Coordinates of C-alpha atoms (C1' of nucleotides) in Angstrom, one line a residue:
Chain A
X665 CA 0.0 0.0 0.0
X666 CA 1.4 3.5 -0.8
X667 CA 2.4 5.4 2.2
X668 CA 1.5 8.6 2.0
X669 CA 2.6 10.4 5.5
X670 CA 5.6 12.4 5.7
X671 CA 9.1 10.8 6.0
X672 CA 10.3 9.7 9.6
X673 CA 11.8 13.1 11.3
X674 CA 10.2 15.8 9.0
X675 CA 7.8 18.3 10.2
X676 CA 4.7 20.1 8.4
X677 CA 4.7 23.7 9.7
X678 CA 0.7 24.3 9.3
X679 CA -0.7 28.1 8.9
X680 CA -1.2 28.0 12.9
X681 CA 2.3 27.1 13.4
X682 CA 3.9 29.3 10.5
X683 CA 3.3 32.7 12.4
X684 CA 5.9 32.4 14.9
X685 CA 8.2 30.5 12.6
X686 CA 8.3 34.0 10.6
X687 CA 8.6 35.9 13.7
X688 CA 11.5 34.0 14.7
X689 CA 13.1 34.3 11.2
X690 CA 12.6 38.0 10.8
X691 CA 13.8 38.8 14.2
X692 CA 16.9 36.1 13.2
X693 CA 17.2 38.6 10.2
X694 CA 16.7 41.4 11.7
X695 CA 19.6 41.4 14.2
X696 CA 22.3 39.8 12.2
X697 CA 21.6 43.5 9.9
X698 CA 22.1 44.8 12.8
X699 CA 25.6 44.1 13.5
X700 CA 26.3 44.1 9.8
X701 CA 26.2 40.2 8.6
X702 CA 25.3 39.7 5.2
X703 CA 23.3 37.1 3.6
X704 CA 24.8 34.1 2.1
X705 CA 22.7 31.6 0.3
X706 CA 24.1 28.4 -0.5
X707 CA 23.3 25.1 -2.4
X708 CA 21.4 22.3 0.1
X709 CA 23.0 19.6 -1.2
X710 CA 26.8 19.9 -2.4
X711 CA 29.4 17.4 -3.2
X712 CA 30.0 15.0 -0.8
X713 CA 34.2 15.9 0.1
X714 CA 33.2 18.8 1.1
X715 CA 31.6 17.6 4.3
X716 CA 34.0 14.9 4.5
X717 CA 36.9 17.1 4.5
X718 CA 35.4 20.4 6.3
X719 CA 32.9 18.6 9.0
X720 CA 35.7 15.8 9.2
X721 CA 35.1 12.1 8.4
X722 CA 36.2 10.9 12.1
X723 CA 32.5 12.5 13.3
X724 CA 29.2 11.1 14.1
X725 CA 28.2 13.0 10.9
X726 CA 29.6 12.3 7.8
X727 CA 30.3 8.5 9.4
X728 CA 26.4 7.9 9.8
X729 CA 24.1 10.7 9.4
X730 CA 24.2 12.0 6.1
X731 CA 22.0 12.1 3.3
X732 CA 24.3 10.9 0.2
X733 CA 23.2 10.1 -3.4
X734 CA 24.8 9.2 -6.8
X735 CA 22.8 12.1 -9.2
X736 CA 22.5 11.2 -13.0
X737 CA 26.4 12.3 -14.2
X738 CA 27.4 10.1 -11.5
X739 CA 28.7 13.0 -8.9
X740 CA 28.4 11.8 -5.0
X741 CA 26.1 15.1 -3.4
X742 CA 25.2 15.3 0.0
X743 CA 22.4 17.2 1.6
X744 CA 24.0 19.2 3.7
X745 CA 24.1 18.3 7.3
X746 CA 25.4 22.2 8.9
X747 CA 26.1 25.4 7.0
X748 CA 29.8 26.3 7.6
X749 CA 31.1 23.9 5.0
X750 CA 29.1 25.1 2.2
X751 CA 29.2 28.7 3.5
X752 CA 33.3 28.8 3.5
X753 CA 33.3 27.1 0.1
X754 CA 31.3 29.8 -1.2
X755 CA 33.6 32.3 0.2
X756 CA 36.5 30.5 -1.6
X757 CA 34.6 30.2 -4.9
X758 CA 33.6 33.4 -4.8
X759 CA 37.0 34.4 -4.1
X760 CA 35.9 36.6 -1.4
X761 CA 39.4 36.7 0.2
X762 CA 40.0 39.2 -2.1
X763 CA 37.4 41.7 -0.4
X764 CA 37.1 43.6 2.9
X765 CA 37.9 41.1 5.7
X766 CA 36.7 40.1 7.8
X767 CA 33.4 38.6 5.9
X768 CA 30.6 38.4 7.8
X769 CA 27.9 36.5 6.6
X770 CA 24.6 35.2 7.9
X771 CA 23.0 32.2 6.5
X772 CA 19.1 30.2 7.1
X773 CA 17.7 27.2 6.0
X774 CA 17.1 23.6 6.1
X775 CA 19.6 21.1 6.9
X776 CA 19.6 17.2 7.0
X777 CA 21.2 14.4 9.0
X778 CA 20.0 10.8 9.4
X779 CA 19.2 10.6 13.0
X780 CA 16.5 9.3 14.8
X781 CA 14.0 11.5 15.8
X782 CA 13.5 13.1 19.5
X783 CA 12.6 15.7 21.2
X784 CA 14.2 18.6 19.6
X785 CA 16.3 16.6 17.1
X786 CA 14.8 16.5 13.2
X787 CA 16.0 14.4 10.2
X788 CA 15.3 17.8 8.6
X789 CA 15.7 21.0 11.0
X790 CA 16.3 24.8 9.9
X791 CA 19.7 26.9 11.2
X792 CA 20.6 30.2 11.2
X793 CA 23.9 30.8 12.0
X794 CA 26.4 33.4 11.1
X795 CA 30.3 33.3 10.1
X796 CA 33.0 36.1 10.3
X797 CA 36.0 34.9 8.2
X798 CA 39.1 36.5 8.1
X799 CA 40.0 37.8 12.0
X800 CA 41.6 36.3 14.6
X801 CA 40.8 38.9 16.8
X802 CA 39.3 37.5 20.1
X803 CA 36.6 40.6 20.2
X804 CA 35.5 38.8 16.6
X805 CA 34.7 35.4 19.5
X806 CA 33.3 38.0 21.4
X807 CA 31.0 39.6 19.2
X808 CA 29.6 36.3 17.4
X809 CA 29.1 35.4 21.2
X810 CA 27.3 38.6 22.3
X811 CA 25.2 38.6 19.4
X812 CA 24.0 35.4 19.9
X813 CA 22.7 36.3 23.4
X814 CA 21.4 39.7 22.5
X815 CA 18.9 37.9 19.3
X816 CA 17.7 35.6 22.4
X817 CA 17.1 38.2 24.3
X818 CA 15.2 40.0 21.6
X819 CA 12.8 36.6 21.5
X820 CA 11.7 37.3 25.5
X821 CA 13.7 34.0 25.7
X822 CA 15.6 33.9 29.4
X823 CA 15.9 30.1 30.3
X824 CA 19.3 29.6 29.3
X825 CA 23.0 29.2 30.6
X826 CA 26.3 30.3 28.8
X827 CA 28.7 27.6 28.5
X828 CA 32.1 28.6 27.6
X829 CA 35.6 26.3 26.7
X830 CA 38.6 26.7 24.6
X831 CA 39.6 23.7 23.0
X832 CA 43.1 24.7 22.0
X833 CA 44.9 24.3 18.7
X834 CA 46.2 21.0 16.9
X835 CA 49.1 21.7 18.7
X836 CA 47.9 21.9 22.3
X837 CA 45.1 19.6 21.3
X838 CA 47.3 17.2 20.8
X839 CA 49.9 17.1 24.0
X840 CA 46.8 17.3 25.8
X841 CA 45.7 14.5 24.4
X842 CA 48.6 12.5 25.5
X843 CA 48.8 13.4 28.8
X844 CA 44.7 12.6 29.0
X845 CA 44.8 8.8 27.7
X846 CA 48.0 8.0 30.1
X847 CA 46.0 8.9 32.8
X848 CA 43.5 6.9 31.9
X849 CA 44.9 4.0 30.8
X850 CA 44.9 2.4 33.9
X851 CA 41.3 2.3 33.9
X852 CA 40.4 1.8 30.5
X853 CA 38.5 -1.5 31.2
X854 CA 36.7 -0.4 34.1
X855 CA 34.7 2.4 31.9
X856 CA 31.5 1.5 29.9
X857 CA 31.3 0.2 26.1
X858 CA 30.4 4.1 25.2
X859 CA 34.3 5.7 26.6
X860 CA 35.7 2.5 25.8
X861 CA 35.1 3.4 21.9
X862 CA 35.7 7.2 22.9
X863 CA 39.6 6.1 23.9
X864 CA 40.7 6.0 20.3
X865 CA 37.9 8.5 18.6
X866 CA 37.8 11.4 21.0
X867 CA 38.7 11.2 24.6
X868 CA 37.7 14.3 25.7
X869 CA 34.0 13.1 25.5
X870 CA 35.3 10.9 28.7
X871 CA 35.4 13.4 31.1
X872 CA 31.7 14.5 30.5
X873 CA 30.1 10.7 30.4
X874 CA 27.0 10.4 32.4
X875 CA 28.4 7.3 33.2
X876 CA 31.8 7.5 34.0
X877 CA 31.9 11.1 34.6
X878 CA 31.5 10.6 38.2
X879 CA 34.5 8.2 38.3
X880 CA 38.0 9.4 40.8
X881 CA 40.2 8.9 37.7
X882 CA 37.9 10.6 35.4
X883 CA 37.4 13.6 38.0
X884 CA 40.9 14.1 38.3
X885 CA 41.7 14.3 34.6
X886 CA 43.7 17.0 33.4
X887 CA 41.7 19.7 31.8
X888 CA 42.1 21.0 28.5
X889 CA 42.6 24.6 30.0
X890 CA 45.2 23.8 32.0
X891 CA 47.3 22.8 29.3
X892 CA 47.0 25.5 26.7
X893 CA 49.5 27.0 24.5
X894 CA 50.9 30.3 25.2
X895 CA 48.8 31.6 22.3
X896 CA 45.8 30.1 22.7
X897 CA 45.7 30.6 26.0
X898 CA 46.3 34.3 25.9
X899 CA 43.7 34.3 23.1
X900 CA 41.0 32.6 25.4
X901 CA 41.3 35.0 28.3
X902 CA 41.4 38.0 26.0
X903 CA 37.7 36.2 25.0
X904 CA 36.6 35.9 28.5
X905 CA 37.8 39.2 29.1
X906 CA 35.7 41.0 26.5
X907 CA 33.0 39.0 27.4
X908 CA 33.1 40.8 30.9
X909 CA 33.2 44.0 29.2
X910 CA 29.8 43.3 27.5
X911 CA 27.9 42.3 30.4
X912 CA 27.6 38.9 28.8
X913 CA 27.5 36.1 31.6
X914 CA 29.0 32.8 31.0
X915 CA 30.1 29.4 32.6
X916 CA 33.3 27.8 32.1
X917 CA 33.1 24.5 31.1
X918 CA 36.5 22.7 30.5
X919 CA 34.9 19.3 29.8
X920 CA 32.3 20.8 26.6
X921 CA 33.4 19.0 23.4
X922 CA 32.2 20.2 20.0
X923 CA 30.9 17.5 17.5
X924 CA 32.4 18.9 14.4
X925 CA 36.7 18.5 13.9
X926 CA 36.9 22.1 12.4
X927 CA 37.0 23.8 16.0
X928 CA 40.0 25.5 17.5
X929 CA 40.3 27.2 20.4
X930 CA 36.6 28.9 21.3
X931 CA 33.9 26.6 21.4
X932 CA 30.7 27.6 23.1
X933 CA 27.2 26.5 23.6
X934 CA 23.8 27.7 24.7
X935 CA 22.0 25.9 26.8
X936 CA 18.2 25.7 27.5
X937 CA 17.5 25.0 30.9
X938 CA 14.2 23.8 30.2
X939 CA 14.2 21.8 27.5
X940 CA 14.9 17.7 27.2
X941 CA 18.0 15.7 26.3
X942 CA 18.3 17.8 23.5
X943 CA 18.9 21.2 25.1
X944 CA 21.9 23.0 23.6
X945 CA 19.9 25.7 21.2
X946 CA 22.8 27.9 19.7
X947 CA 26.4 26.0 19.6
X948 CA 29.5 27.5 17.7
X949 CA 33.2 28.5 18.0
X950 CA 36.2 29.2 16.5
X951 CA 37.6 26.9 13.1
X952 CA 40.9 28.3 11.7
X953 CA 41.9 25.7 9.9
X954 CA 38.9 25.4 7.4
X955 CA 39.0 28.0 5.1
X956 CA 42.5 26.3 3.8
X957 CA 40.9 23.2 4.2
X958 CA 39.1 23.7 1.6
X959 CA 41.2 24.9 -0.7
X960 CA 41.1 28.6 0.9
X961 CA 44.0 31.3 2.2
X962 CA 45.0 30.6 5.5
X963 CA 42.3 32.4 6.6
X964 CA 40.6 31.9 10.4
X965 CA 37.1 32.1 11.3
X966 CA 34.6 32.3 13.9
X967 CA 30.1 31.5 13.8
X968 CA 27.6 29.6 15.2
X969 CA 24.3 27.7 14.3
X970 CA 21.4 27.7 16.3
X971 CA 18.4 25.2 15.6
X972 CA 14.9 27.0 14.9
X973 CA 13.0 24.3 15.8
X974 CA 14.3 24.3 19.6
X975 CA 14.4 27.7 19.9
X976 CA 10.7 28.2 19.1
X977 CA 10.5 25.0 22.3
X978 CA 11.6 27.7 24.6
X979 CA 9.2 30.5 23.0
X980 CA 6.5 31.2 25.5
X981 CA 2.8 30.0 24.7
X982 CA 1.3 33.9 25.5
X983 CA 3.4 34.9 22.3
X984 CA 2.7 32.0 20.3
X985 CA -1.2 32.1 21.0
X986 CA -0.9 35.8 19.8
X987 CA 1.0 34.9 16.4
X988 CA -1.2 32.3 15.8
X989 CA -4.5 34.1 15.8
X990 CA -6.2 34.5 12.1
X991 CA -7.3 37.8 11.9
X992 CA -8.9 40.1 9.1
X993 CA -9.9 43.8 8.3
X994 CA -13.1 42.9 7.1
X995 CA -15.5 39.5 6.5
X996 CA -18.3 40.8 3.6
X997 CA -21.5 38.8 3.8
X998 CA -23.3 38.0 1.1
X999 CA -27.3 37.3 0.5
X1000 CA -28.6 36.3 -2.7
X1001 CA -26.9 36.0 -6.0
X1002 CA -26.8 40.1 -6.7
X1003 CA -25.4 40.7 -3.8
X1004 CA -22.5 38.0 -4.6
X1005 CA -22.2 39.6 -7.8
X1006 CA -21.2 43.0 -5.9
X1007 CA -19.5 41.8 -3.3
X1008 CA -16.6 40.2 -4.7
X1009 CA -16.2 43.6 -6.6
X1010 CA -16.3 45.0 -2.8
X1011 CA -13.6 42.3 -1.8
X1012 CA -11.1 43.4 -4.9
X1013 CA -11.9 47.1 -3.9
X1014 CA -10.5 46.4 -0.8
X1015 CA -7.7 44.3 -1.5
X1016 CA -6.3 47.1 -3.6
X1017 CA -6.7 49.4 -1.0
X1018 CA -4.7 46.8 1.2
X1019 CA -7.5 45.9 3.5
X1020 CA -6.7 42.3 4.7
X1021 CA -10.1 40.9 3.7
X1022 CA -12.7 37.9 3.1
X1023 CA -16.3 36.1 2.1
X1024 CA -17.7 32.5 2.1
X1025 CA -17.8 30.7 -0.5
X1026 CA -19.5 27.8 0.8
X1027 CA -23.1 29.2 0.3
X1028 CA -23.9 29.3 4.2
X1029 CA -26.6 30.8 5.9
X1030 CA -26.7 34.5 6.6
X1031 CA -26.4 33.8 10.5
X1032 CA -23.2 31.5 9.6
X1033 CA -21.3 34.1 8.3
X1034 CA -21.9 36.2 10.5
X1035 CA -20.2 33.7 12.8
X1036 CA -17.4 33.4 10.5
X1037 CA -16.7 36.6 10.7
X1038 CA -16.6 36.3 14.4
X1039 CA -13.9 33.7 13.8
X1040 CA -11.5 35.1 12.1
X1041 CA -11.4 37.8 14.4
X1042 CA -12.6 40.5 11.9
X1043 CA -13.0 44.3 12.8
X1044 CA -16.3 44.8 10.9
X1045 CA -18.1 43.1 8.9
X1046 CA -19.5 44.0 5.5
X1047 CA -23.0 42.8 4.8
X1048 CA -24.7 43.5 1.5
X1049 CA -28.2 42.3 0.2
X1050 CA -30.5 43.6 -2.7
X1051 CA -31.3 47.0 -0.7
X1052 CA -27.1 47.5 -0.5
X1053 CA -27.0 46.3 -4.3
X1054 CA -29.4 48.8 -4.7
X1055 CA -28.1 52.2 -3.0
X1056 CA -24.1 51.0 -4.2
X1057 CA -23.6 50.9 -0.8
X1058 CA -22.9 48.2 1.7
X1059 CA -24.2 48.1 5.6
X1060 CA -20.9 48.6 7.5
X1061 CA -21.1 46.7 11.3
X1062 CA -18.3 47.2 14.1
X1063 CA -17.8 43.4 15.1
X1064 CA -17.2 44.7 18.5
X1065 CA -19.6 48.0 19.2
X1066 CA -22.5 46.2 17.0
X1067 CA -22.7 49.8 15.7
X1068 CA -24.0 50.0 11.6
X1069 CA -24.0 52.4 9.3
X1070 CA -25.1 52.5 4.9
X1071 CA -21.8 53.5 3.8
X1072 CA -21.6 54.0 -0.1
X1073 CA -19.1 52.2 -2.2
X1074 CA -17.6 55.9 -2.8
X1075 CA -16.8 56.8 0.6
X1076 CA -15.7 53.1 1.8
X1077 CA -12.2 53.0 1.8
X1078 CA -11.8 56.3 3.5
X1079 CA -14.2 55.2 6.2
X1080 CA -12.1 52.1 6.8
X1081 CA -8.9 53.8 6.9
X1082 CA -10.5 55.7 9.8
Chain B
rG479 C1' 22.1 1.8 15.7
rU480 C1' 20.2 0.4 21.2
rG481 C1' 16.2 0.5 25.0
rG482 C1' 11.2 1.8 27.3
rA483 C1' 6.1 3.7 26.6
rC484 C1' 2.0 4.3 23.4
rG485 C1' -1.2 3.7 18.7
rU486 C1' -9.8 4.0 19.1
rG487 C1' -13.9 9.4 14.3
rG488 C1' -10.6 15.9 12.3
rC489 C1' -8.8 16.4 17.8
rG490 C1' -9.1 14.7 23.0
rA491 C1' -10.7 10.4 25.5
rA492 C1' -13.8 5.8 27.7
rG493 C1' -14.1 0.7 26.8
rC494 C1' -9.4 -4.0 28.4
rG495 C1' -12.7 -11.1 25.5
rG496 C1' -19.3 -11.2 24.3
rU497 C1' -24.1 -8.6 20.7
rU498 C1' -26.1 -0.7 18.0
rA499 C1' -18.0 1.2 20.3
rA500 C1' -19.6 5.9 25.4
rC501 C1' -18.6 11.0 26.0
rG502 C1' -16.3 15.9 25.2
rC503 C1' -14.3 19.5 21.6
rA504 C1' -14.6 20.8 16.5
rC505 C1' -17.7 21.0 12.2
rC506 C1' -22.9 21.7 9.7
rG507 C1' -28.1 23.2 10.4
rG508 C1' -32.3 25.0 13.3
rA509 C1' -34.8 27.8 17.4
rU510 C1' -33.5 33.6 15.6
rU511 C1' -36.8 33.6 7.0
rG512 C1' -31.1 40.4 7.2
rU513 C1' -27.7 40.4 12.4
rG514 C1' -22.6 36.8 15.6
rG515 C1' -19.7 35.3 20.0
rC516 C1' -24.1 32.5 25.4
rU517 C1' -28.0 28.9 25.6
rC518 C1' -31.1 24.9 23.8
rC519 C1' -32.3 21.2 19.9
rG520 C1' -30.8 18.2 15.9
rG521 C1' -27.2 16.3 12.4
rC522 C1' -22.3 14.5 11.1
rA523 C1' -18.4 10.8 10.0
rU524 C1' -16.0 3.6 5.7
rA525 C1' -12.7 5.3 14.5
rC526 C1' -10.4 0.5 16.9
rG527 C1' -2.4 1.8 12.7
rU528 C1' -1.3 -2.8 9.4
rG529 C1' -0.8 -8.2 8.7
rG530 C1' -1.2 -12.8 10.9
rG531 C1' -2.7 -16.1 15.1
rU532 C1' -5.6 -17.9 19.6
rU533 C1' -11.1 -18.2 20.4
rC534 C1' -17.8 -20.1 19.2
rG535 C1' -16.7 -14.7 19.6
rA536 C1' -11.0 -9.9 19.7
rA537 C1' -10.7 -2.7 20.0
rU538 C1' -9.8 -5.9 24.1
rC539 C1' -5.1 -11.9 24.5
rC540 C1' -0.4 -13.5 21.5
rC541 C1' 3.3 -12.6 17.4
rA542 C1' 5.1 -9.7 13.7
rU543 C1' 5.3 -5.1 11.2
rC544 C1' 4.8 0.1 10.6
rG545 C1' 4.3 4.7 13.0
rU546 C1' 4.6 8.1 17.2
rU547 C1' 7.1 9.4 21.6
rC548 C1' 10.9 9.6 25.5
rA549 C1' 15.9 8.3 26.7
rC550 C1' 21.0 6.5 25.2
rC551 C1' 24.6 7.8 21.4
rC552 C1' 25.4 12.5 19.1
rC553 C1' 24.0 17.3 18.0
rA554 C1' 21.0 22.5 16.2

RNA sequence: GUGGACGUGGCGAAGCGGUUAACGCACCGGAUUGUGGCUCCGGCAUACGUGGGUUCGAAUCCCAUCGUUCACCCCA
């Protein structure tokens, strides 16, 4: 039997639904103008290496959660499963190096990843997120971060926690590493099947396991910010410090991990404290080595992406029930074939006169649309029989005073727009 | 990929082995033949996710399957 529901993991936004989703998007556009990002639009799928090499083919992601296909000249595209890889390999296409740096660009749309579904977690979800390539200036971490916390705070959203970590640089990375897995090597078997696996593909996810997290060993694990580079580290308090300076309030947290290779130093995450497993609603950081990654200058860059769908979990219901409301100008009701006949003329008058406006077509009673009008929340109503047909006029009725007045087809529009 | 919970009209929700499967909301009409939001009356719909099995008899029990959901993993 055909199936026709929608695919596992997808979401229909209905017209009830689709009012906050464009409050949320205008707002998202609305403050990246503000601090002068720029709209990028790029491809959904692209070809496959470039998630392989620029999200990094160790992670979770390109190992088991994209969307690949073979299209018809035999090319391997993927859908694309985050927006930095596709955004920096516009900027390289586009030879953008070549322009005022840094770039800052702003980017919105649907992304894909084979996951299964939970609370908060899509097989197709919508980001926003924004890039600013070409500075290595902590106050470029600093302003990515502080914008990010100012468009939340435009949404009346306050349920959240700033976490904050620098993960380092290859090279600090790396002798951090070393020092982490010889302490604990010891007790490697007495950690569950999870940080077992985590040993060779990323250890650092050990010291925040719900499971061995609690473990002596674990808990007295050297910490990534204990061991950073001269640079880096000088870079990272230079971020906190900035930070300070913009009232924005944050939580170190040495044991945060970010999913994606392409991080260096800054990573940082938004956390909703009300929200399920799947809480973090804007993550980003710092990826220097990407842009040349991909073919690029040795250029750095800083962004983040922040999931739609969680963030309109955190939006309260007051403001929801408000953008969800279907409202009109004006409902016209119609009696009789004559009066049809003039009404719809009435409707178009009014549509060009940008009066949000509407009949029934379904041939109900006169009592019945007057309740319809009554549903869609309309401010008058505009009834019309043979005696309006008549006069040209139409009998105008405040839904909420009851008051009426004949009001002729002349004078209408400059009545309403009282 | 792993584990738990759940799948009854458009929605919510009773029924948990026996005959016409409650009820509420929504929707349509009437009381009120050109005046709404309340009230009352009436109407409405191929509802037991799907496929097998047990039984004289299954929405109710069993198995499978699909879907939803929560959590793990991971991430937005």
């Amino acid at each position: 039997m055909a199936d026709f529901s929608r695919p596992p993991g997808t979401m229909d936004v209905l017209p009830e639904k689709s009012g906050v989703w464009q409050w949320v998007e205008a707002k998202a556009r609305e403050v990246f103008d503000l601090y002068h990002y720029r709209e990028m639009r790029t491809p959904i799928f692209e070809h496959t290496e470039i998630f392989e090499r620029g999200v990094g083919d160790t992670t979770d992601i390109v190992q088991k959660e994209m969307y690949t296909f073979t299209d018809r000249g035999g090319r391997s595209l993927t859908l694309r499963p985050e927006g930095t890889a596709g955004v920096v390999r516009a900027f390289v296409e586009g030879k953008l190096y070549g322009g005022t740096l840094p770039g800052k660009y702003y980017y919105l749309g649907p992304m894909f990843r084979y996951e299964k579904k939970q609370a908060g977690r899509y097989r197709q979800f919508n980001q926003y997120g924004i890039e600013v390539i070409g500075s290595d200036n902590p106050r470029a971490d600093a302003e990515v971060i502080e914008l990010a916390d100012h468009f939340l705070k435009e949404l009346g959203i306050s349920h959240y926690r700033l976490e904050l970590n620098s993960v380092g640089c290859p090279t600090c990375r790396s002798d951090h590493k070393k020092l982490l897995l010889e302490h604990l090597a010891p007790i490697k078997n007495e950690l569950c099947p999870d940080c077992q696996s985590r040993f060779e593909k990323n250890p650092l996810r050990i010291l925040d396991c719900k499971i061995d997290g609690h473990h002596p060993q674990v808990l007295t694990a050297p910490k990534i910010t204990d061991h950073l580079c001269e640079d880096c580290s000088t870079h990272f308090d230079a971020v906190k410090g900035h930070l300070n300076a913009l009232g924005v309030a944050y939580v170190i947290t040495p044991t945060m991990v970010r999913g994606l290779d392409y991080y260096t130093r800054t990573a940082f995450e938004f956390i909703g404290t009300e929200l399920g497993a799947q809480s973090t609603i804007i993550g980003g950081g710092r990826y220097n080595g990407l842009i040349s990654m991909l073919g690029g200058p040795d250029l750095p860059g800083v962004g983040f992406a922040g999931g739609l769908e969680r963030l309109l979990l955190t939006v309260d219901e007051a403001r929801e029930q408000e953008l969800a409301a279907d409202r009109l100008d004006a409902f016209v009701i119609a009696m009789g074939d004559a009066a049809m006949d003039f009404s719809v003329k009435v409707l178009q008058l009014l549509r060009k006169n940008g009066i949000r406006a509407d009949m029934d077509y379904a041939g109900r009673t006169f009592r019945a649309q007057l309740k319809l009008a009554d549903r869609y929340h309309a401010k008058v109503a505009l009834i019309i029989g043979d005696d309006e047909v008549e006069k040209q006029s139409v009998t105008l009725r405040d839904t909420t005073s009851k008051e009426q007045q004949l009001v002729s087809i002349e004078e209408l529009i400059t009545v309403l727009h009282k």
